[in-house]
CSV table of C-alpha atoms and ligand atoms in Angstrom, one decimal:
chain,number,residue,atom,x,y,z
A,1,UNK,CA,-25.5,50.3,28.8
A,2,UNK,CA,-27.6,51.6,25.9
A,3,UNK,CA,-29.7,54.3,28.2
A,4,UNK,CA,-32.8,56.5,26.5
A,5,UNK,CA,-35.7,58.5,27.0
A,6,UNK,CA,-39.0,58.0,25.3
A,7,UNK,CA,-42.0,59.8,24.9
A,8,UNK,CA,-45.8,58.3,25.3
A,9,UNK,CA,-47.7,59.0,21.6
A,10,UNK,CA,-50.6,56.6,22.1
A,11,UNK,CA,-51.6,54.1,24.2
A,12,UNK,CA,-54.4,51.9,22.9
A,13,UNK,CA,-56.5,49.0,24.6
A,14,UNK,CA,-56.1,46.2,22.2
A,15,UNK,CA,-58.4,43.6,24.4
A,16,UNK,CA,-58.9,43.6,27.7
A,17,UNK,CA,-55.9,43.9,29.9
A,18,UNK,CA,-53.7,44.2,26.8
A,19,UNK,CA,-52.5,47.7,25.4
A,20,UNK,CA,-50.5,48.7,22.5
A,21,UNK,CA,-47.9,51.4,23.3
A,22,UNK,CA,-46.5,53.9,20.6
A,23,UNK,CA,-43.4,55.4,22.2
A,24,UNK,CA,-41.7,58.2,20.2
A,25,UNK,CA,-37.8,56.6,20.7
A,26,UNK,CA,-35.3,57.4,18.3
A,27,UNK,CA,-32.3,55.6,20.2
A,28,UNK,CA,-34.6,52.4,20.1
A,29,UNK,CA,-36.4,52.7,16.7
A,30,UNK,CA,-32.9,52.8,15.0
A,31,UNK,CA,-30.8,50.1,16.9
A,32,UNK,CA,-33.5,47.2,17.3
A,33,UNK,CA,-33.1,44.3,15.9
A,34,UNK,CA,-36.5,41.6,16.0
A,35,UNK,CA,-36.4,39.9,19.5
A,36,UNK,CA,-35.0,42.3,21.4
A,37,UNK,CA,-36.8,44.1,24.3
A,38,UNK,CA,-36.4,47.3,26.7
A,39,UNK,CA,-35.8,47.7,30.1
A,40,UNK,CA,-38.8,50.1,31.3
A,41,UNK,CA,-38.8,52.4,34.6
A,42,UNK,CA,-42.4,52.3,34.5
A,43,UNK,CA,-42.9,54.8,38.0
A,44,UNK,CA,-41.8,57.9,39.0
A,45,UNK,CA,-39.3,57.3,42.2
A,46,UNK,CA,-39.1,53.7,43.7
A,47,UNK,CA,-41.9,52.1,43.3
A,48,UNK,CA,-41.8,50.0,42.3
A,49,UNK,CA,-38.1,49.2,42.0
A,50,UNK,CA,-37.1,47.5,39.5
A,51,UNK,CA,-37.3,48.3,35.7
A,52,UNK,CA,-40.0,45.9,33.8
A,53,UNK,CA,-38.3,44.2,30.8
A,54,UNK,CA,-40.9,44.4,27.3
A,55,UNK,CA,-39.9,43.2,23.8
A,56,UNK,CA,-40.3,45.5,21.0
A,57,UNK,CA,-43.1,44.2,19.0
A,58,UNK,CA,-42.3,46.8,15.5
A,59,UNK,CA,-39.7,49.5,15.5
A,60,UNK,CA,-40.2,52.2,12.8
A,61,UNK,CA,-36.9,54.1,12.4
A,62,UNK,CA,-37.9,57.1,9.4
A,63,UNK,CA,-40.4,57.9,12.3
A,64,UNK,CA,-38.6,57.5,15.6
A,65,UNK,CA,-41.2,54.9,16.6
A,66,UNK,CA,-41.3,51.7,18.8
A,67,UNK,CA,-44.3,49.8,19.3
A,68,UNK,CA,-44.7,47.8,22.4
A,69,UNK,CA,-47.7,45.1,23.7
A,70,UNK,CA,-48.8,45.0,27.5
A,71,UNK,CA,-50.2,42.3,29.2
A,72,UNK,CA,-51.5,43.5,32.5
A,73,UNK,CA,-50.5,40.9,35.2
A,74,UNK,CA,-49.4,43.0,38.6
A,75,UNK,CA,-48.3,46.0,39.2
A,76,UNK,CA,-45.8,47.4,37.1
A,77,UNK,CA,-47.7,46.4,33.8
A,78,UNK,CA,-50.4,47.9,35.7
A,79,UNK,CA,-49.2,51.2,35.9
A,80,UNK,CA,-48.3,51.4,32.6
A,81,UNK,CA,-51.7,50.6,31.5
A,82,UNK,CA,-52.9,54.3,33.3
A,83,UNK,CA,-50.4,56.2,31.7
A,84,UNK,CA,-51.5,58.8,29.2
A,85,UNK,CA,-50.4,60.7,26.0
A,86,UNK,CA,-47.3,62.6,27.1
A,87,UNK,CA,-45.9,60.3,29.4
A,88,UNK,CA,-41.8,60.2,29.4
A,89,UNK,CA,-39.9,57.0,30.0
A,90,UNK,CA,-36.4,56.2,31.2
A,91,UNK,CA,-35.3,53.0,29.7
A,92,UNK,CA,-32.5,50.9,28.6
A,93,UNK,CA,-32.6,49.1,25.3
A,94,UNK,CA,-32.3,47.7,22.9
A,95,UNK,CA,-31.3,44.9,25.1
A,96,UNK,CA,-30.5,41.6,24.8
A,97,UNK,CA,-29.8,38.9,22.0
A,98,UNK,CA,-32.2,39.0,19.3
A,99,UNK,CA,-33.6,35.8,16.0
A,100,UNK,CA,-31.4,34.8,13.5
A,101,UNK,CA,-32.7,36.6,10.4
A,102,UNK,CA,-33.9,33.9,7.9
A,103,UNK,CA,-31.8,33.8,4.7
A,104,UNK,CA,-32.8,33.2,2.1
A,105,UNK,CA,-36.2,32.1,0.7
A,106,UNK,CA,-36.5,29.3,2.6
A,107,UNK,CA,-39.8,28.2,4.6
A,108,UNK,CA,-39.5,29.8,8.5
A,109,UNK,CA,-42.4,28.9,10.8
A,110,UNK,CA,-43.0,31.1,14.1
A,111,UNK,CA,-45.1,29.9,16.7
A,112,UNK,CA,-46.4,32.1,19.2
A,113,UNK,CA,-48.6,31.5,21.9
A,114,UNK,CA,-50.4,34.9,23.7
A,115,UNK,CA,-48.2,37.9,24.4
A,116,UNK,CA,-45.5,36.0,22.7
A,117,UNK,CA,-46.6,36.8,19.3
A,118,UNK,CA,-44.8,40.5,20.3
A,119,UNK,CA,-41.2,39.7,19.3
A,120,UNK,CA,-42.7,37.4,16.4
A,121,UNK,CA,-44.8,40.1,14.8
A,122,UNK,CA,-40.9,41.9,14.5
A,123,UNK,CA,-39.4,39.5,13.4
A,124,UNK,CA,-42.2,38.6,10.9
A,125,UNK,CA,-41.9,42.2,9.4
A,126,UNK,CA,-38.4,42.3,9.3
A,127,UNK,CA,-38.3,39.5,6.6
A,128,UNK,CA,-41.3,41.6,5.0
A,129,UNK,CA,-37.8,43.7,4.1
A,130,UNK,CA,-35.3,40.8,2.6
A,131,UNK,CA,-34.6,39.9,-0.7
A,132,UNK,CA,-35.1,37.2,-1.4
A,133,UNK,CA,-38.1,37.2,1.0
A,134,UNK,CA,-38.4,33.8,3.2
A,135,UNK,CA,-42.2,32.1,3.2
A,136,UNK,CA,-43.3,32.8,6.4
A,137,UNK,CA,-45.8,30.5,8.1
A,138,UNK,CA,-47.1,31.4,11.4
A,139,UNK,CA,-49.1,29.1,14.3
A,140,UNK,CA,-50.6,31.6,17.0
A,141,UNK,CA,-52.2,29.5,20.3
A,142,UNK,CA,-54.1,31.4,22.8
A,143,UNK,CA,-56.5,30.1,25.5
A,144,UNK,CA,-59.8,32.2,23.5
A,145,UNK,CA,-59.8,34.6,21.0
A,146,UNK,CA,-59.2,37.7,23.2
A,147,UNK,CA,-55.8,35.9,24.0
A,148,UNK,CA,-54.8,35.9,20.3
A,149,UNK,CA,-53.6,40.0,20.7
A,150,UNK,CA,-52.8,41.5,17.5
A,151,UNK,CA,-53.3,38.5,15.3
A,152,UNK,CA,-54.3,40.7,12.5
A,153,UNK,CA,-51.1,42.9,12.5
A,154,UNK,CA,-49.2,39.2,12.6
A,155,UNK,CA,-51.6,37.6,10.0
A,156,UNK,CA,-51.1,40.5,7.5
A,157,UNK,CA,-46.9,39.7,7.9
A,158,UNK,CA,-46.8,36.0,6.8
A,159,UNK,CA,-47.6,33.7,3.8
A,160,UNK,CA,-49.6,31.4,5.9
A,161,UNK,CA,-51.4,31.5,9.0
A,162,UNK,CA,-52.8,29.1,11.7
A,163,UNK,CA,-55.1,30.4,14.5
A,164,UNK,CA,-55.4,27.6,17.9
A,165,UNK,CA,-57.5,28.0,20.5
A,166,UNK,CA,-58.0,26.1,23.3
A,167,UNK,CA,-61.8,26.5,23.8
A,168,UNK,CA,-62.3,26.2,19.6
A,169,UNK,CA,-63.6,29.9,19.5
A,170,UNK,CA,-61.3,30.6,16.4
A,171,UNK,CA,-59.5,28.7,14.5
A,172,UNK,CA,-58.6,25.0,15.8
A,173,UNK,CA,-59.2,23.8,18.7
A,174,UNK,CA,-56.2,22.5,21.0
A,175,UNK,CA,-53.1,23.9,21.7
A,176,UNK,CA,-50.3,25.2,19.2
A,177,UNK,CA,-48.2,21.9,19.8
A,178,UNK,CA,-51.2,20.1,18.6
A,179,UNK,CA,-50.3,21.8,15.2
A,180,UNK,CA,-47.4,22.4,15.4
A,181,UNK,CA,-45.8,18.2,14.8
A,182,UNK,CA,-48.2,17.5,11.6
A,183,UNK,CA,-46.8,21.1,10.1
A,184,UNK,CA,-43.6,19.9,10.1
A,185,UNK,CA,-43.9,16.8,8.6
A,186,UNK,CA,-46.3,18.0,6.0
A,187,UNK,CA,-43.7,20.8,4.7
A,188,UNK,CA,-40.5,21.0,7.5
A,189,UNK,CA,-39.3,24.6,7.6
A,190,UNK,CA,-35.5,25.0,8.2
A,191,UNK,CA,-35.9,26.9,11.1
A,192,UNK,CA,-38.9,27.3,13.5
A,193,UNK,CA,-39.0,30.5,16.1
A,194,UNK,CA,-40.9,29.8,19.5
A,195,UNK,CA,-41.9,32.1,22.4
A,196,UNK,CA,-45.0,32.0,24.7
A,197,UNK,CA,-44.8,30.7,28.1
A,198,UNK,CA,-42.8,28.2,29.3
A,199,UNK,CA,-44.6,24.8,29.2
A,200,UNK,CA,-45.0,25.6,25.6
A,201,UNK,CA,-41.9,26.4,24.9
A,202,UNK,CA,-40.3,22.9,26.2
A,203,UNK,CA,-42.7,21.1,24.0
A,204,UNK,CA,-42.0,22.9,21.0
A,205,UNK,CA,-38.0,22.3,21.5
A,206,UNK,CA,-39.0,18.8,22.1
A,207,UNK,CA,-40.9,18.3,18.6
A,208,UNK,CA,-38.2,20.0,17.0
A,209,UNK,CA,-35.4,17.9,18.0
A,210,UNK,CA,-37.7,15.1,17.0
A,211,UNK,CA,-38.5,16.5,13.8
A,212,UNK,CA,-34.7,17.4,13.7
A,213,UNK,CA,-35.6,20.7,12.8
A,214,UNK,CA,-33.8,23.6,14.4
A,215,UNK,CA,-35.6,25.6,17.0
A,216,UNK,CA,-34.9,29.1,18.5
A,217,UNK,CA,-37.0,30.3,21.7
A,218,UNK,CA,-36.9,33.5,23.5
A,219,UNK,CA,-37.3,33.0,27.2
A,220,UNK,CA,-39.3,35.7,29.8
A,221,UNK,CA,-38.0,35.2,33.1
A,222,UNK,CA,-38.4,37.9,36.2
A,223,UNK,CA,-35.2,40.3,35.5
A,224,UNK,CA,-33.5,42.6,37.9
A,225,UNK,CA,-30.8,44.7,36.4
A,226,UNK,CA,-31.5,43.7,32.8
A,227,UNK,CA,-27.7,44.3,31.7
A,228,UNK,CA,-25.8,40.9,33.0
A,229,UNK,CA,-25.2,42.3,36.8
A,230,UNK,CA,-27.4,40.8,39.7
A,231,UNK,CA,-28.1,37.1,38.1
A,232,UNK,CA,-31.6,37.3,38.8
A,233,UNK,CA,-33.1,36.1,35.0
A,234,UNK,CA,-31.0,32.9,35.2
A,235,UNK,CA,-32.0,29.8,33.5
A,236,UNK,CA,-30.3,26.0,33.4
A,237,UNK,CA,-28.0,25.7,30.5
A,238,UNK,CA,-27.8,22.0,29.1
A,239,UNK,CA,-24.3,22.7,29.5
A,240,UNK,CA,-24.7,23.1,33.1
A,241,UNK,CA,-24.9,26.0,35.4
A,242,UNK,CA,-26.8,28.4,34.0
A,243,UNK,CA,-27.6,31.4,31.0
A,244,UNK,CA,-29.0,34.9,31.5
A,245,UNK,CA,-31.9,35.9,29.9
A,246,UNK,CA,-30.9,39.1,29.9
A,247,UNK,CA,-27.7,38.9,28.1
A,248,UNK,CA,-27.3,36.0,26.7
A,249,UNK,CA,-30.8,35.8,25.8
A,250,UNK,CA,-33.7,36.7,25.6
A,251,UNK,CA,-33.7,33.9,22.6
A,252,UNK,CA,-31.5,31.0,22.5
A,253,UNK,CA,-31.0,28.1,20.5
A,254,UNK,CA,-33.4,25.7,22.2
A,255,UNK,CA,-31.0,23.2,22.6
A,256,UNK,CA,-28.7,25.6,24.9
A,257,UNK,CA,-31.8,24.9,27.3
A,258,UNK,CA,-31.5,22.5,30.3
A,259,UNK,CA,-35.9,22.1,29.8
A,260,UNK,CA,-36.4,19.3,32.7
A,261,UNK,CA,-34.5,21.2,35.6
A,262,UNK,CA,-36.2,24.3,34.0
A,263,UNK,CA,-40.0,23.3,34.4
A,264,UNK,CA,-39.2,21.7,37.5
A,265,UNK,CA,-38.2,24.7,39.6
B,1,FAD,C1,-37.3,39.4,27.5
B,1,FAD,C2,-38.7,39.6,28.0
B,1,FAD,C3,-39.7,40.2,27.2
B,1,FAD,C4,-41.0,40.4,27.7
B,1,FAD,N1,-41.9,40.9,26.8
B,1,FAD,C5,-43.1,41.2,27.2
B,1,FAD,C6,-44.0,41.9,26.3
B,1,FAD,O1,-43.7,42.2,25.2
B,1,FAD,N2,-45.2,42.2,26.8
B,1,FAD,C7,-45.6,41.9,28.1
B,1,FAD,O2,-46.7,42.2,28.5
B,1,FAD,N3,-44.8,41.2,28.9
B,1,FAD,C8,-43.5,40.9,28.5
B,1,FAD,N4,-42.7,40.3,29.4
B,1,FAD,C9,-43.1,40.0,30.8
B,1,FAD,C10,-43.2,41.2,31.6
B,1,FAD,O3,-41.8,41.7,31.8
B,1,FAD,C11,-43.8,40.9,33.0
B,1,FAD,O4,-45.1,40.5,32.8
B,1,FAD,C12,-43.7,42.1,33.9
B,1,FAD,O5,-42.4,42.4,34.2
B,1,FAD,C13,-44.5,41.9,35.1
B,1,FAD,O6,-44.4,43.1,35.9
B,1,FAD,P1,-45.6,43.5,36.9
B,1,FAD,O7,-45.0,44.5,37.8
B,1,FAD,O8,-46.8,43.9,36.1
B,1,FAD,O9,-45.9,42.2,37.6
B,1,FAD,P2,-45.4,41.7,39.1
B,1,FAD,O10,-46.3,42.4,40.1
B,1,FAD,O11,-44.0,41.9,39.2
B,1,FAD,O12,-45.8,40.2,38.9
B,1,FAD,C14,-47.1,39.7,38.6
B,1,FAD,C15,-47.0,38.3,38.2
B,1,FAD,O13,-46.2,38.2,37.0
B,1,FAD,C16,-45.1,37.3,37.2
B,1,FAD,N5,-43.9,37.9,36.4
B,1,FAD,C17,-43.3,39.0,36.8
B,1,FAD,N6,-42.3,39.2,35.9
B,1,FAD,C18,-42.3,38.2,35.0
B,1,FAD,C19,-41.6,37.8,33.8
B,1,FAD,N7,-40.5,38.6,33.4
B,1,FAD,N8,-41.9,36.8,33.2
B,1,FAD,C20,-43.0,36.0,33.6
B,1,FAD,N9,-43.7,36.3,34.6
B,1,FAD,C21,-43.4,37.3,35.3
B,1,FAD,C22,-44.8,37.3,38.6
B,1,FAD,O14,-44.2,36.1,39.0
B,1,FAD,C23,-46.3,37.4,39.2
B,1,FAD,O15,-46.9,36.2,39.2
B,1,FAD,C24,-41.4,40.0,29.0
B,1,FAD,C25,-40.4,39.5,29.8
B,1,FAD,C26,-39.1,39.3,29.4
B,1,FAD,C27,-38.1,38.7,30.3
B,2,FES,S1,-31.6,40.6,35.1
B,2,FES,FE1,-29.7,40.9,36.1
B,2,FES,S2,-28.4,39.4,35.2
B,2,FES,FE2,-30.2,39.3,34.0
């Protein structure tokens, strides 16, 4: 299990209740690969518990530097929010499965909705990299513009870029899905990249089958151990029983995703 230490360099508020973590993490900034995350001890002791699993939203290996988006919703994420400059971190990462890299120069679209634009932004620069360089068009969904975190640092990493929000203060109004089916019929990418919460990731997967366009999704789900042990991120495989998050996720090919016992847990 890929263990580490990391160091706190800056912690900045991007909006409220989200913060942007530098972490100076050589082990990290050198193995990731987009859509993988860390397993953070984010407390001194036991409390609480459990480590917090966090995708790495850009890794920076000439500078031994992971960066990392928090959204504060309990405790845990909570904590991290007080920490200051200085702070050391046990964690374990990179974890976890991570996109298919487009090849090619093919059209990609990722569609992110709120804190899920963290393991897009990765991916997005990682194709920054590739030669030849895929066209990258992007559909970010938030609920007002304070929930579309970092869309600048995403806008600047794609060819085209849609900004949806529910109440209409930027961009359109609606939700990404309402976007999403006319984008691919105007100009069908081969391969779109989903993650945001859960309800929009089953209607994405939906659209794409209908489209017949292939779809991958990175689920978050509640982890324990975070390294394939206590079965606690499970999820319903279409092929019945059941896939880790943690292991054999975070993203899956949507169509390994049993969506209607899913959202009805
Ligand atoms: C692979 C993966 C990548 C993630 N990447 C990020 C990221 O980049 N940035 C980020 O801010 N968050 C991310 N998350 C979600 C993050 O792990 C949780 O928000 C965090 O663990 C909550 O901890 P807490 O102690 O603050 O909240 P808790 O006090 O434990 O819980 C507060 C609320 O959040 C819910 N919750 C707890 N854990 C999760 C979870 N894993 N998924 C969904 N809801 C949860 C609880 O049910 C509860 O309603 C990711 C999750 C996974 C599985
Ligand atoms: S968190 Fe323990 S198996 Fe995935």
């Amino acid at each position: 299990m890929p263990r580490a230490h990391a160091t706190l360099i800056s912690r900045e508020r991007v909006t409220e209740g989200h913060y942007l973590l530098t972490l100076d993490c050589a082990e990290v900034a050198q193995n990731a690969r987009p859509g993988q995350f860390v397993h953070l001890r984010v407390g001194d002791g036991t409390d609480p518990l459990l480590r917090r699993p966090l995708s790495i939203m850009l890794s920076q290996p000439d500078r031994r530097e992971v960066q990392i988006l928090v959204r504060t919703v309990g405790r845990g994420t909570g904590i991290v929010a007080t920490h200051d400059e200085g702070t050391r971190y046990d964690l374990l990462g990179p974890l976890g499965s991570g996109w298919s890299i487009p090849q090619g120069d093919e059209p990609v679209l990722l569609v992110a909705g709120g804190i899920g634009v963290a393991p897009l932004i990765f991916l997005a620069d990682s194709t920054r990299m590739a030669d030849p360089q895929p066209y990258v068009r992007a559909i970010f969904g938030g609920l007002t513009t304070e929930s579309l975190v970092c869309w600048t640092e995403f806008a600047a990493r794609c060819d085209e870029f849609i900004a949806v929000t529910e109440d209409g203060s930027t961009g359109e109004t609606g939700l990404v899905t309402d976007v999403l089916a006319p984008e691919l019929d105007r100009d069908p990418p081969v391969r779109v990249y989903a993650c945001g919460p859960d309800g929009m990731l089953a209607a994405v997967a939906r659209i794409c089958a209908e489209a017949g366009v292939p779809c991958e999704v990175s689920m978050e789900q509640w982890m324990g151990c975070g390294v394939g042990a206590c079965l606690g991120c499970a999820i319903p495989s279409s092929a019945g029983g059941y896939v880790r998050v943690c292991t054999e996720g975070p993203v899956f090919d949507a169509t390994q995703i049993d969506w209607e016992r899913l959202m009805s847990r």
